[in-house]
mmCIF file of C-alpha atoms in Angstrom:
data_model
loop_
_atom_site.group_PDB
_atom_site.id
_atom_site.type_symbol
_atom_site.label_atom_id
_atom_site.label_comp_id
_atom_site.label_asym_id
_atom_site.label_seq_id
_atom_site.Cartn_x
_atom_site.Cartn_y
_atom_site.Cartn_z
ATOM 1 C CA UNK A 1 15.404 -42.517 -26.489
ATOM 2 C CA UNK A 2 12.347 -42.015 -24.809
ATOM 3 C CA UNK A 3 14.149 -43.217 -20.910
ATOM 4 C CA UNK A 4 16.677 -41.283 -22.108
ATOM 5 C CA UNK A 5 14.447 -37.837 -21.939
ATOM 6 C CA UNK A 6 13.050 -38.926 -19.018
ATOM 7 C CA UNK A 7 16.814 -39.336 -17.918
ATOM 8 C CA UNK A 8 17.539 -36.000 -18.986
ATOM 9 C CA UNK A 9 14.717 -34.489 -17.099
ATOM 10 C CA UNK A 10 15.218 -36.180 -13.883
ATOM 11 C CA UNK A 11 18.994 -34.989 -13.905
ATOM 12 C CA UNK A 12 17.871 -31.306 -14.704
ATOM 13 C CA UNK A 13 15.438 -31.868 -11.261
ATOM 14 C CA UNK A 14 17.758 -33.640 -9.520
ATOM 15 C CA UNK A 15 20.666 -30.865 -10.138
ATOM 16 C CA UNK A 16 17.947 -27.967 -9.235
ATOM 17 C CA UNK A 17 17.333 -29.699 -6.071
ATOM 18 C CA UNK A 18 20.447 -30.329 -5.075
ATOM 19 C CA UNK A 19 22.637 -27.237 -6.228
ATOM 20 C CA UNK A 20 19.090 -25.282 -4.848
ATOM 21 C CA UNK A 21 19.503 -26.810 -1.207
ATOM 22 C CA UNK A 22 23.313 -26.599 -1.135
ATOM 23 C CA UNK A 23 23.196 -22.783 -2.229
ATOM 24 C CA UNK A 24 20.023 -21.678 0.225
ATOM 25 C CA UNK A 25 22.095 -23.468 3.314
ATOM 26 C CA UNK A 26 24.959 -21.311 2.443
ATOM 27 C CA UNK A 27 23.631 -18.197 1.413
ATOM 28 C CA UNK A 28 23.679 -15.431 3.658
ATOM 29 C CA UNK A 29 20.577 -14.315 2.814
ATOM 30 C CA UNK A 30 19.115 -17.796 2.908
ATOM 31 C CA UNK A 31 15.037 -18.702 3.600
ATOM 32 C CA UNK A 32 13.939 -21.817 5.636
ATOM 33 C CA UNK A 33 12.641 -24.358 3.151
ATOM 34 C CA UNK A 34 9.049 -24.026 4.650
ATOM 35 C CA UNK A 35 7.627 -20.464 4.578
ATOM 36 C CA UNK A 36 5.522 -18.956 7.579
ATOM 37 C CA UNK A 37 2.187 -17.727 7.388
ATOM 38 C CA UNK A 38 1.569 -14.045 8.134
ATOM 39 C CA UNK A 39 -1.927 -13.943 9.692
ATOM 40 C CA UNK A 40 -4.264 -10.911 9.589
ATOM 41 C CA UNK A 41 -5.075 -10.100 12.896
ATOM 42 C CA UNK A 42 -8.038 -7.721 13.898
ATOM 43 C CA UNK A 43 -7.934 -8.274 17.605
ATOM 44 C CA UNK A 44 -6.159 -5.470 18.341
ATOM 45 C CA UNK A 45 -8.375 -3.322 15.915
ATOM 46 C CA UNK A 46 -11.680 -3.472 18.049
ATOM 47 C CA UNK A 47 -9.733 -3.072 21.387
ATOM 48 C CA UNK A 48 -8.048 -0.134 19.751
ATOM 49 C CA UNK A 49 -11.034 1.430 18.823
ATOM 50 C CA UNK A 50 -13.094 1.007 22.102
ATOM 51 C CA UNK A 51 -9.797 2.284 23.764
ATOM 52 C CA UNK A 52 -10.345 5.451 21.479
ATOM 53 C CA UNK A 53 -13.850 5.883 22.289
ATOM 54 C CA UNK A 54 -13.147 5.694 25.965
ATOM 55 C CA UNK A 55 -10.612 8.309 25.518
ATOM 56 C CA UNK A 56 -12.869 10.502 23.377
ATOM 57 C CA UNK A 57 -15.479 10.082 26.735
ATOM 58 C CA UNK A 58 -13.104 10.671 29.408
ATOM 59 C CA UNK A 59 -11.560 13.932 27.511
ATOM 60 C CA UNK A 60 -15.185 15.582 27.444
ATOM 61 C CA UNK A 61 -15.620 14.513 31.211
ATOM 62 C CA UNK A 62 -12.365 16.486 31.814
ATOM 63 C CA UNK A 63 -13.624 19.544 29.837
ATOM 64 C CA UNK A 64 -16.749 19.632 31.706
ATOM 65 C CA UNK A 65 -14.924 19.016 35.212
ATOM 66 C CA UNK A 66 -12.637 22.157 34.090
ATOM 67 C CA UNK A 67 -15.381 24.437 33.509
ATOM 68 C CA UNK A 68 -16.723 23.361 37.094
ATOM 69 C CA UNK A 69 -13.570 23.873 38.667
ATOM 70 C CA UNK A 70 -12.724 26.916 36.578
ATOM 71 C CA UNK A 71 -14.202 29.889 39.019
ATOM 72 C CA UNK A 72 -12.519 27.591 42.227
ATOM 73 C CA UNK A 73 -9.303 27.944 40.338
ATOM 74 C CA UNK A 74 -9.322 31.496 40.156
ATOM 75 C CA UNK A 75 -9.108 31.949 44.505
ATOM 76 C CA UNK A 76 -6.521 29.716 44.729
ATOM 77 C CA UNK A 77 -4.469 31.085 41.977
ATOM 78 C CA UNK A 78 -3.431 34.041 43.995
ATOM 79 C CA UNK A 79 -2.335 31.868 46.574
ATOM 80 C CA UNK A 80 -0.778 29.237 44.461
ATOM 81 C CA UNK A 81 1.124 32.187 42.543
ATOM 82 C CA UNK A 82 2.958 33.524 45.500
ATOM 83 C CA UNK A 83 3.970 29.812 46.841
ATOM 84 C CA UNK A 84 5.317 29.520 43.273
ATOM 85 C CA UNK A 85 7.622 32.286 43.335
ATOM 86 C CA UNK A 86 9.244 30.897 46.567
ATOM 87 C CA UNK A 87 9.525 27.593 44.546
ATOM 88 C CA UNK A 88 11.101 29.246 41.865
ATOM 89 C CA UNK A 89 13.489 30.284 43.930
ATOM 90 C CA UNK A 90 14.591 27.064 45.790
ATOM 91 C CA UNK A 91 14.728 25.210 42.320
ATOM 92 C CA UNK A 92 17.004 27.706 41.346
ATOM 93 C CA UNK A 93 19.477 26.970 43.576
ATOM 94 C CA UNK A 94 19.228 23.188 43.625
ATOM 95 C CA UNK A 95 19.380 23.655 39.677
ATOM 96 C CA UNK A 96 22.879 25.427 40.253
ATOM 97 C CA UNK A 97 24.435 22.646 42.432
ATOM 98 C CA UNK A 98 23.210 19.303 40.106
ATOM 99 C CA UNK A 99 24.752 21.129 37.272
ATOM 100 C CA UNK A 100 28.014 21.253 39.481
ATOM 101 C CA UNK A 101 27.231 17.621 40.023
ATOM 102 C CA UNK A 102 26.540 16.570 35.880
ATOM 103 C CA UNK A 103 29.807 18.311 35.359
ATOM 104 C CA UNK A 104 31.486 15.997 37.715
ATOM 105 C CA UNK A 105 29.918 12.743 36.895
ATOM 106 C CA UNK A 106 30.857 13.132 33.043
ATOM 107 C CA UNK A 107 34.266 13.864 33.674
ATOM 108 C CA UNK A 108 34.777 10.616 35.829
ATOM 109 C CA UNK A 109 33.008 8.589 33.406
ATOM 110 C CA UNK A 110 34.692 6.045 31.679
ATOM 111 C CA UNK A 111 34.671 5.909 27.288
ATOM 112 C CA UNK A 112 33.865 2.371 27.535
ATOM 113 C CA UNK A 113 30.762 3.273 29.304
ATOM 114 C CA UNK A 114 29.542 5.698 26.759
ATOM 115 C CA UNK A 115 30.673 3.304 23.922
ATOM 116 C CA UNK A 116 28.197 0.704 25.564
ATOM 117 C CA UNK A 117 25.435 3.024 26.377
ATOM 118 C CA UNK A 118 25.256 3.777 22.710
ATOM 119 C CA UNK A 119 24.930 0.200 21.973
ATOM 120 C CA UNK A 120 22.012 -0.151 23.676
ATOM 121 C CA UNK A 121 19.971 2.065 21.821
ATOM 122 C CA UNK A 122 18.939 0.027 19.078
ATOM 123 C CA UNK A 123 15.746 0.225 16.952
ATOM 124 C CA UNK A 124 13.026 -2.154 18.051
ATOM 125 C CA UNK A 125 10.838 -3.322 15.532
ATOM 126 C CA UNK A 126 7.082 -2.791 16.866
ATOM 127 C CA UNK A 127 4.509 -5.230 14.501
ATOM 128 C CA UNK A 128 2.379 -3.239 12.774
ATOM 129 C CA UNK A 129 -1.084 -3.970 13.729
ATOM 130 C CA UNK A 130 -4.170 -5.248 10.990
ATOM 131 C CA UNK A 131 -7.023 -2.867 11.720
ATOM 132 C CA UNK A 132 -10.788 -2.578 10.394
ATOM 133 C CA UNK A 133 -12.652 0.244 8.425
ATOM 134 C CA UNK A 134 -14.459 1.779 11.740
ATOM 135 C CA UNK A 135 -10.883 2.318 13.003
ATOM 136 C CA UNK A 136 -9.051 3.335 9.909
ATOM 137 C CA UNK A 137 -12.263 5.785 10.125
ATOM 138 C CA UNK A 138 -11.622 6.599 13.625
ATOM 139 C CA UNK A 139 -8.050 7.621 13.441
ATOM 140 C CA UNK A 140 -9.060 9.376 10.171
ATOM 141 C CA UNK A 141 -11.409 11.622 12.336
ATOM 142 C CA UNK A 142 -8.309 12.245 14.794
ATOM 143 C CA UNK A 143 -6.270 14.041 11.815
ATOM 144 C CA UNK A 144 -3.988 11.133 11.622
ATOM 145 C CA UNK A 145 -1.657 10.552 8.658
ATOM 146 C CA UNK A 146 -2.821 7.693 5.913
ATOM 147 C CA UNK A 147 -0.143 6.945 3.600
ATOM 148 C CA UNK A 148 -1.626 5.715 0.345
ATOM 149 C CA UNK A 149 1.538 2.884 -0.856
ATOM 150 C CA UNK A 150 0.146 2.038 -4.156
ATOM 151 C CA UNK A 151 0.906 3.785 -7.468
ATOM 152 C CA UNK A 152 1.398 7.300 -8.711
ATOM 153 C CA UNK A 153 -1.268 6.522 -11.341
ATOM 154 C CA UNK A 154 -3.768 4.880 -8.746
ATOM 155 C CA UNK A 155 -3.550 7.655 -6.384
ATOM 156 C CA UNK A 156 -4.150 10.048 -8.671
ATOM 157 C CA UNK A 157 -7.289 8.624 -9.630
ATOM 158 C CA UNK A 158 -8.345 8.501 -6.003
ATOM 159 C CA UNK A 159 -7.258 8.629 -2.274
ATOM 160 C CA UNK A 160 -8.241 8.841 1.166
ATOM 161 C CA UNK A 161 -8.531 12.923 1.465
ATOM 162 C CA UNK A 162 -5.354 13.912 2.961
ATOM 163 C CA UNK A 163 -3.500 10.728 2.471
ATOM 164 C CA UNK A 164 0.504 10.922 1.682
ATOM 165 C CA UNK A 165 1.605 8.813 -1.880
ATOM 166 C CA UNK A 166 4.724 6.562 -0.866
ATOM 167 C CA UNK A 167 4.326 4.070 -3.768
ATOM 168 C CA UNK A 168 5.772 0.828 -1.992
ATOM 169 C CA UNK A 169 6.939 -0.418 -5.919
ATOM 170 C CA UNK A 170 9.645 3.021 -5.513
ATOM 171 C CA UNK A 171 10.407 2.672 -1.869
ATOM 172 C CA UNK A 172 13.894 3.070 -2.754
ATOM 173 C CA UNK A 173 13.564 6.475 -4.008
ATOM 174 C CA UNK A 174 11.314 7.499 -1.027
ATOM 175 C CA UNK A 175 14.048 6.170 2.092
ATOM 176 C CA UNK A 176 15.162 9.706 2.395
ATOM 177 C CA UNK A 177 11.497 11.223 2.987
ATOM 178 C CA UNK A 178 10.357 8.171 5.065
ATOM 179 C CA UNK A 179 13.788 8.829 7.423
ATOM 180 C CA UNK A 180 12.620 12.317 7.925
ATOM 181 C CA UNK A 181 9.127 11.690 8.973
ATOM 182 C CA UNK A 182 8.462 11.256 12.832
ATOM 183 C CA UNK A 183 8.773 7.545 14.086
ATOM 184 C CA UNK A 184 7.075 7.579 17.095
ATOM 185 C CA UNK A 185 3.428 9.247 15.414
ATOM 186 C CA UNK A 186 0.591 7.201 13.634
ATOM 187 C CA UNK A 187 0.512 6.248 10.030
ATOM 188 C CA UNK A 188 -1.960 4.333 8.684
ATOM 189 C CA UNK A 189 -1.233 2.260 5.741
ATOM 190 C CA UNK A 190 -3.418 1.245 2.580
ATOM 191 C CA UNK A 191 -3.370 0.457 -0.815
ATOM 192 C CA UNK A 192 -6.516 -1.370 -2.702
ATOM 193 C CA UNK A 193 -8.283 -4.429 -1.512
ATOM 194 C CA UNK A 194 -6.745 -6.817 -3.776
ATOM 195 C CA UNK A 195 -3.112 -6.454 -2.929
ATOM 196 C CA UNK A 196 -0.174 -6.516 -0.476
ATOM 197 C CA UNK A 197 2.023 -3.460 -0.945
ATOM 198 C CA UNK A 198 0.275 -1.908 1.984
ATOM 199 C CA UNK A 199 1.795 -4.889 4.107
ATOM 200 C CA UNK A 200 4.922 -4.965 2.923
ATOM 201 C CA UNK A 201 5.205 -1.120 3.187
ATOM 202 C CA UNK A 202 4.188 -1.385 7.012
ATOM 203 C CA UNK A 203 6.804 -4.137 7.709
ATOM 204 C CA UNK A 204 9.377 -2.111 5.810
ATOM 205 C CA UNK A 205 8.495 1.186 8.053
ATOM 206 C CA UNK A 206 8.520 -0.945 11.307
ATOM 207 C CA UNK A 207 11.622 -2.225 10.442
ATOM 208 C CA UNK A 208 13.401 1.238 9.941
ATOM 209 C CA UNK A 209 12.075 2.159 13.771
ATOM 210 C CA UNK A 210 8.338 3.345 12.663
ATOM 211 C CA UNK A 211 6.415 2.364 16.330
ATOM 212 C CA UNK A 212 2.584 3.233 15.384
ATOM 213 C CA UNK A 213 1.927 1.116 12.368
ATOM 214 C CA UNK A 214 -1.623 0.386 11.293
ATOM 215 C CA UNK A 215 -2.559 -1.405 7.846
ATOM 216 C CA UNK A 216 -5.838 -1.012 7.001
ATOM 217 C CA UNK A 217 -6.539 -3.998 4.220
ATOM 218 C CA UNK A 218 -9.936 -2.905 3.389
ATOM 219 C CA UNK A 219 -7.769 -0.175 1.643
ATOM 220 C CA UNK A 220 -8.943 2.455 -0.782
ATOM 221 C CA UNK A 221 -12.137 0.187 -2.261
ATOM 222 C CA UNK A 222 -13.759 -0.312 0.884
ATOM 223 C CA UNK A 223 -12.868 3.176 2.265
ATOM 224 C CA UNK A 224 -14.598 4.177 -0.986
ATOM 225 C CA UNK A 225 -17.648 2.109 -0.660
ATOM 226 C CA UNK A 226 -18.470 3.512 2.521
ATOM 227 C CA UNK A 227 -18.591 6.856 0.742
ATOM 228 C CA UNK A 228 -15.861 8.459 3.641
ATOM 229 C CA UNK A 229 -13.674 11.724 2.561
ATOM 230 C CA UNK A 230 -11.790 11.017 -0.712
ATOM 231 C CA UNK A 231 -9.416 13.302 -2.635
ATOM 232 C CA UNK B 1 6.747 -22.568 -40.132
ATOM 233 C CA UNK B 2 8.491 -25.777 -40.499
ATOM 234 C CA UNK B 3 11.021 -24.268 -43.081
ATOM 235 C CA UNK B 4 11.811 -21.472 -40.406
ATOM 236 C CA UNK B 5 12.414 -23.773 -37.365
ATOM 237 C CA UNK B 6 14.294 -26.185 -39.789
ATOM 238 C CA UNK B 7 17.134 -23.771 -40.268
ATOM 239 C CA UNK B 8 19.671 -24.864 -38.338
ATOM 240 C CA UNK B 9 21.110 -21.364 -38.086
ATOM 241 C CA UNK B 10 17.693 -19.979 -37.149
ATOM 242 C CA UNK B 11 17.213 -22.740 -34.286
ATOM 243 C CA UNK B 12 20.773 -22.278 -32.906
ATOM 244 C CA UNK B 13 20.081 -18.032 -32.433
ATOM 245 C CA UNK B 14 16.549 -18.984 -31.239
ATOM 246 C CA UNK B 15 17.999 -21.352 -28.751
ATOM 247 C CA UNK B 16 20.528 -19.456 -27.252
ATOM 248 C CA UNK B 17 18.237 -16.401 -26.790
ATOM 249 C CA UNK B 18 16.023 -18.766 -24.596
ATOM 250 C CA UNK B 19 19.034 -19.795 -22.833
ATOM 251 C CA UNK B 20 20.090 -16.376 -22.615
ATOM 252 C CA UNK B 21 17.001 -14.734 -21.201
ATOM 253 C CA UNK B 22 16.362 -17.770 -18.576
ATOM 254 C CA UNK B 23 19.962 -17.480 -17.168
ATOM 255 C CA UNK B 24 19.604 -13.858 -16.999
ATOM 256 C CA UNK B 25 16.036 -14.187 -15.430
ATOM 257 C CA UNK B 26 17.479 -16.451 -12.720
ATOM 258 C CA UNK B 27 20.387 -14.396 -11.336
ATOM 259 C CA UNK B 28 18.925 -11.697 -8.955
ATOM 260 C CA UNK B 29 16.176 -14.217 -8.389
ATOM 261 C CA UNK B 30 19.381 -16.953 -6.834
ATOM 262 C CA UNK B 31 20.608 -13.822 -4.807
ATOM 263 C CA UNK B 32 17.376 -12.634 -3.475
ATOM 264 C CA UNK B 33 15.215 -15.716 -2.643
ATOM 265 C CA UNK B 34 13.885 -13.844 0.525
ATOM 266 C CA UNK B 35 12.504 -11.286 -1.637
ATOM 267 C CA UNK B 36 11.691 -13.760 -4.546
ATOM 268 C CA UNK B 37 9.537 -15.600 -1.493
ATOM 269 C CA UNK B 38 7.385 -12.024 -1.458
ATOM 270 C CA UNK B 39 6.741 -11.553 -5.186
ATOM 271 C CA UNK B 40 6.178 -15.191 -5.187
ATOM 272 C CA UNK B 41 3.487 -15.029 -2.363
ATOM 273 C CA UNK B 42 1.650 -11.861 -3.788
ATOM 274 C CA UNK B 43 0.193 -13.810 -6.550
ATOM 275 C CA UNK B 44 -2.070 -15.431 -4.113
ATOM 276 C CA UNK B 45 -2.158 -19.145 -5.758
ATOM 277 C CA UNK B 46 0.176 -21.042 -3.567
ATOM 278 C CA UNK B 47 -0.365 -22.040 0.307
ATOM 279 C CA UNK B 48 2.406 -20.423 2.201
ATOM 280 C CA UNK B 49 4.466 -24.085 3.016
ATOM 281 C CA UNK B 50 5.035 -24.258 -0.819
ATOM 282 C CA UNK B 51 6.352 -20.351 -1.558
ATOM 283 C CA UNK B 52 9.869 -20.433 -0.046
ATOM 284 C CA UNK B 53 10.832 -24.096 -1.803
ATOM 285 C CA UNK B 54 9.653 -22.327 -4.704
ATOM 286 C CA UNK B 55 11.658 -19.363 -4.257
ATOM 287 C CA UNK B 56 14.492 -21.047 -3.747
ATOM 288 C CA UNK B 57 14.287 -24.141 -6.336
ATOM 289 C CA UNK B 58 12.624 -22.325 -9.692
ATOM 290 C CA UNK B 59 15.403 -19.766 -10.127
ATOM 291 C CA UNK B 60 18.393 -22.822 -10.021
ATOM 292 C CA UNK B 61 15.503 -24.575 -12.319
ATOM 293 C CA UNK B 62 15.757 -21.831 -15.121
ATOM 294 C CA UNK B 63 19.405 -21.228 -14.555
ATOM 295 C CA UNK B 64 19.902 -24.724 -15.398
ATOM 296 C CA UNK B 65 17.646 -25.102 -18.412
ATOM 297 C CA UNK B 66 19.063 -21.908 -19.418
ATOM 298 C CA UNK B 67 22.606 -22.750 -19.556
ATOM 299 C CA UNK B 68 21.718 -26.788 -21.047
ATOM 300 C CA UNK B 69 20.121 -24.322 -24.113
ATOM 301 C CA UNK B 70 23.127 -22.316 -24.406
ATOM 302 C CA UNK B 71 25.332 -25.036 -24.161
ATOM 303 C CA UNK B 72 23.463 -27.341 -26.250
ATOM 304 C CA UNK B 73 23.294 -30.466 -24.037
ATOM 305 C CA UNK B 74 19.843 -32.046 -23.392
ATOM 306 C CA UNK B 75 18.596 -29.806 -25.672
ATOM 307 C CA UNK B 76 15.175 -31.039 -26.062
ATOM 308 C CA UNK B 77 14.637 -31.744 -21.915
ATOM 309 C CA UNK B 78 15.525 -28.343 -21.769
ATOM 310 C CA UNK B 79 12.786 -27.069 -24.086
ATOM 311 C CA UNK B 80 10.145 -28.919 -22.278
ATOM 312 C CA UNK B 81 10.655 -27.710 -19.088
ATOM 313 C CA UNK B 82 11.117 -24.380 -20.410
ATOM 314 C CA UNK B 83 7.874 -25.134 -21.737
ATOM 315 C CA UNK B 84 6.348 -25.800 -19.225
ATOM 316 C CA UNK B 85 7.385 -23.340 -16.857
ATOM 317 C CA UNK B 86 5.946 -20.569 -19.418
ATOM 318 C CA UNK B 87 2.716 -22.560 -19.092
ATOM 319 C CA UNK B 88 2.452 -21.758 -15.490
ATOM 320 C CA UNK B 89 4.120 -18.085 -15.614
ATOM 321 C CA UNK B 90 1.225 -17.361 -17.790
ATOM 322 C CA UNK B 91 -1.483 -18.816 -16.372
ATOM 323 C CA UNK B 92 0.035 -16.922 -12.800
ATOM 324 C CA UNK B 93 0.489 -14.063 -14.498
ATOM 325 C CA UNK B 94 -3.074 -14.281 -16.091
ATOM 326 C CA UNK B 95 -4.785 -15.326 -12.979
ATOM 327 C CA UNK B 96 -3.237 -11.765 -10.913
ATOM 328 C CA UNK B 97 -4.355 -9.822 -14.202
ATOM 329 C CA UNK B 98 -8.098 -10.898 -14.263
ATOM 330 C CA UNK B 99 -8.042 -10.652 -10.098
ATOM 331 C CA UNK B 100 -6.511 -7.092 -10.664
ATOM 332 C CA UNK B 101 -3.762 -8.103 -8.099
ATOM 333 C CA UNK B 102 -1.294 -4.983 -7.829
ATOM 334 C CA UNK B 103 1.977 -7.097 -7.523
ATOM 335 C CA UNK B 104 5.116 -7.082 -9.232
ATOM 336 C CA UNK B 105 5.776 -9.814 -11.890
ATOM 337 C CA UNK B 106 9.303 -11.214 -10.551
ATOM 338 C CA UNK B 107 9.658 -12.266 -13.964
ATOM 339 C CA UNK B 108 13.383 -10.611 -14.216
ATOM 340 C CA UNK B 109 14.065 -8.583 -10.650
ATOM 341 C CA UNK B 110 12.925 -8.783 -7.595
ATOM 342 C CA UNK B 111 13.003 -5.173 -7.400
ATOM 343 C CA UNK B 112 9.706 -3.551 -6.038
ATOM 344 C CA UNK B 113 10.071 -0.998 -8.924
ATOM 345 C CA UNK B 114 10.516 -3.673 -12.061
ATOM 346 C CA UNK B 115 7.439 -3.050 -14.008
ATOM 347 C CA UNK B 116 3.939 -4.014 -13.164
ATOM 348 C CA UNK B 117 2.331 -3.932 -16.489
ATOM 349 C CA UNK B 118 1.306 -7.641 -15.812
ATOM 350 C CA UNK B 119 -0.715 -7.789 -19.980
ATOM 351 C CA UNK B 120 3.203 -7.115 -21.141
ATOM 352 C CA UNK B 121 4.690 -9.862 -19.301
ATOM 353 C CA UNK B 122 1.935 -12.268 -20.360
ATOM 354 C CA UNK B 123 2.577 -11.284 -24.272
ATOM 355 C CA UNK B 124 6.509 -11.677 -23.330
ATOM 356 C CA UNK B 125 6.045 -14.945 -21.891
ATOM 357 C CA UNK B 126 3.488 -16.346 -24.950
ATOM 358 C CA UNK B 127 5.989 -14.922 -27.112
ATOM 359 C CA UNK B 128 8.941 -17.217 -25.697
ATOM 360 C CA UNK B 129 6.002 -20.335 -25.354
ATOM 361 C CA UNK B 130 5.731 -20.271 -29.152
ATOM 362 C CA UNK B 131 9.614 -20.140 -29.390
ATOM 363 C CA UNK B 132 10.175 -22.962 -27.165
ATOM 364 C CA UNK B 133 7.634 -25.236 -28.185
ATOM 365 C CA UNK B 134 8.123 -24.843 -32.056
ATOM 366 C CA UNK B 135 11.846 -25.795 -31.382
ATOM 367 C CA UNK B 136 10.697 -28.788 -29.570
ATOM 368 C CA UNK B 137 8.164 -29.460 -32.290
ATOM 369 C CA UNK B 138 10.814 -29.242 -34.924
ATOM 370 C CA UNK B 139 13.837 -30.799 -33.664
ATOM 371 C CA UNK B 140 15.832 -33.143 -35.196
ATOM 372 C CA UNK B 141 14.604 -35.923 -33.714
ATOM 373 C CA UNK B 142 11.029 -35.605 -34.296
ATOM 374 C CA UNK B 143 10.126 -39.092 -34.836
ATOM 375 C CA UNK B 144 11.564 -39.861 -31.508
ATOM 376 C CA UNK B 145 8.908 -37.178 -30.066
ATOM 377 C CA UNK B 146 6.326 -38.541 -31.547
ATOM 378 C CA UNK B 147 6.914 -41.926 -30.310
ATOM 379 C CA UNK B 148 7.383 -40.541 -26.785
ATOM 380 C CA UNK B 149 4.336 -38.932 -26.883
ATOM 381 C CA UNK B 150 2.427 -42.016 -28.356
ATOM 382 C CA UNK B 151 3.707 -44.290 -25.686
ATOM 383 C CA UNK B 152 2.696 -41.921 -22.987
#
C-alpha cells in the first residue's frame, strides 16, 4: 500500500508533466518553459535627466540671445516684410500647379499600392524606460502627465498632485480612455514601491502604440518621502 | 470531528467540492499561462527560470487532482497533493500580505480585476486545508496512513 501511494503520486506528476508539455507546445498562446528576466534599467534615467537640464540651459541662452537680437530684429523687419510679400506671391503660384500635379499622381496610382502603403503603418512598440525619483521629479516640474495605476482606494488616500487614476487591476474598463489619450506625449507611470502594476501598465500602453513611457518604481512611497507635491 | 468525516455521505460532498473548486480553479489558468506567468511572478518568491514551468505545470497539477477527487480514483494521492499545494498557496499568499505586495491572487482568474483582498484568499485556502487534510486523516484506510507515515 504504501509503493502503491507513492505509485499514485508519481502518475499524478508524471501525467501533469506530460499532458502540461504536450498542451504548452500546442497552445497558441504558449510560454517557453524557461521565463526571461525583465531587468530594471536606470541608464537611460540619468542620461535623460542631464539631457533635460541641458535643454532647460540652452532654452534660457535662447531667451537671452532674443532679447539681444530683439531691437536688430525690428530694422530688418521692414525689409524682411516686403521680400515676404513677393514670396507670398511666387508660392502661390507654385502651390496652384503641385496641386494640378497631386491630382494627377493619385489618379494614376495603383489600389495595390495604397493597400500596401497602409500595411506599413503598423504600431511599433517603444520599451518603456525605468527612471529615478530626480527624473520622475524633473518631468513633474515640466507639467507632464503621471498616471497613478494602482487602486481607486489607494489613490484616494494619496497621489502625486495632478496624477491621472488608471487602476492597472480594471484596465479593461479603461481601453476606451487610454485609446483616446495622445500616444506620442509623456506619461509617467507609478504605483507604490512594493508592486508591479506600474510595469505591467507601461508594457500594456507601449504595446497599444504609447511611444514616451516612463515607470518610475520608487512610486508613490518614495515620491512621498521626499515630501514632493501630493494630492 | 471523527464522526463528521466518517460519514460516508459527508466525505463524498466534501470530496467532490474539492474536486470541483480545483478543476474550476485550473481552467482559465490552462488557457492563460502567459498571464498566469505574471500573477505568478508578482509574488516575488520565485527566480524568474522557475515562473513559466510553474505557470504552465500547476494548473494541469490541480486539474488533475481535481478531477481524481471527483472521480474517486487515487483518492487519497489526490488529497495530499491537494494538501500540499494549499500549504504553499498560503504561505505565498501570506508572504505578499505581510510584504504588502499589491498583486492579484491568481487563485481562480487571471484577470487583473479578480479580487485582491489577499486576508480572504488566505481564510479560503485554510478553509479547504482543513477539508483536505481531515479527509486524508479520516479515510478508510487509516491504518495504512499511519504505517506510511511511520516508515517514512
Amino acid at each position: 500500500m504504501k509503493n502503491g501511494l507513492w505509485v499514485q503520486l508519481s502518475f499524478i506528476l508524471f501525467l501533469t508533466l506530460i499532458t502540461g508539455i504536450i498542451f504548452n507546445l500546442s497552445n497558441t498562446n504558449r510560454i517557453p518553459f524557461i521565463g526571461e528576466e525583465r531587468k530594471t534599467d536606470f541608464s537611460s534615467s540619468d542620461s535623460l535627466l542631464e539631457v533635460l537640464r541641458i535643454q532647460d540651459s540652452l532654452q534660457k541662452i535662447a531667451d537671452s540671445l532674443s532679447k539681444i537680437s530683439q531691437h536688430r530684429l525690428d530694422s530688418v523687419k521692414q525689409a524682411q516684410e516686403t521680400r515676404i510679400k513677393d514670396s507670398l506671391e511666387a508660392i502661390r503660384k507654385a502651390d496652384s500647379v503641385r496641386k494640378v500635379q497631386d491630382l494627377l499622381i493619385q489618379s494614376t496610382q495603383k489600389p495595390e499600392d495604397t493597400v500596401r502603403a497602409d500595411n506599413t503603418v503598423k504600431q511599433e512598440f517603444v520599451k518603456p524606460v525605468d527612471i529615478r525619483l530626480n527624473f520622475a521629479k524633473a518631468l513633474f516640474d515640466k507639467g507632464y502627465t503621471f498616471i497613478d495605476s494602482r487602486d481607486v482606494v489607494d489613490y484616494n488616500a494619496g497621489h502625486i498632485k495632478g496624477a491621472l487614476n488608471i487602476p492597472y487591476k480594471e484596465i479593461s474598463s479603461y481601453k476606451s480612455r487610454l485609446e483616446s489619450m495622445d500616444k506620442n506625449i509623456v506619461y509617467v507611470i507609478y504605483c507604490s514601491k512594493a508592486c508591479d502594476v506600474s510595469i505591467d501598465m507601461a508594457y500594456y500602453m507601449a504595446k497599444m502604440g504609447f511611444k514616451k513611457v516612463y515607470i518610475f518604481h520608487g512610486g508613490w512611497d518614495e515620491w512621498m518621502e521626499a515630501g514632493y507635491p501630493s494630492d | 470531528m471523527r464522526a463528521i468525516f466518517t460519514n460516508k455521505y459527508f466525505c463524498t460532498v466534501v470530496r467532490i467540492f474539492l474536486g470541483a473548486v480545483f478543476v474550476y480553479a485550473s481552467m482559465d489558468k490552462i488557457s492563460n499561462p502567459g498571464a498566469f506567468a505574471g500573477i505568478i511572478k508578482n509574488y516575488h518568491i520565485l527566480p524568474f527560470q522557475l515562473v513559466n514551468l510553474l505557470a504552465i505545470f500547476l494548473p494541469w497539477l490541480e486539474f488533475y487532482t481535481g478531477l481524481f477527487l471527483i472521480i474517486q480514483k487515487w483518492v487519497r494521492a489526490s488529497l495530499l497533493i491537494y494538501s500540499g499545494l494549499m500549504v504553499i498557496f498560503v504561505v505565498a499568499l501570506s508572504q505578499a500580505l505581510i510584504r504588502g505586495l499589491d498583486i492579484s491572487c491568481g487563485c481562480f482568474s487571471v484577470q487583473s480585476a479578480e479580487s485582491s483582498r489577499i486576508w480572504l484568499r488566505i481564510a479560503e485556502d485554510i478553509l479547504l486545508l482543513f477539508l483536505s487534510i481531515n479527509l486524508f486523516r479520516f479515510s478508510d484506510d487509516l491504518k495504512n496512513v499511519k504505517n506510511i507515515i511511520q516508515n517514512i
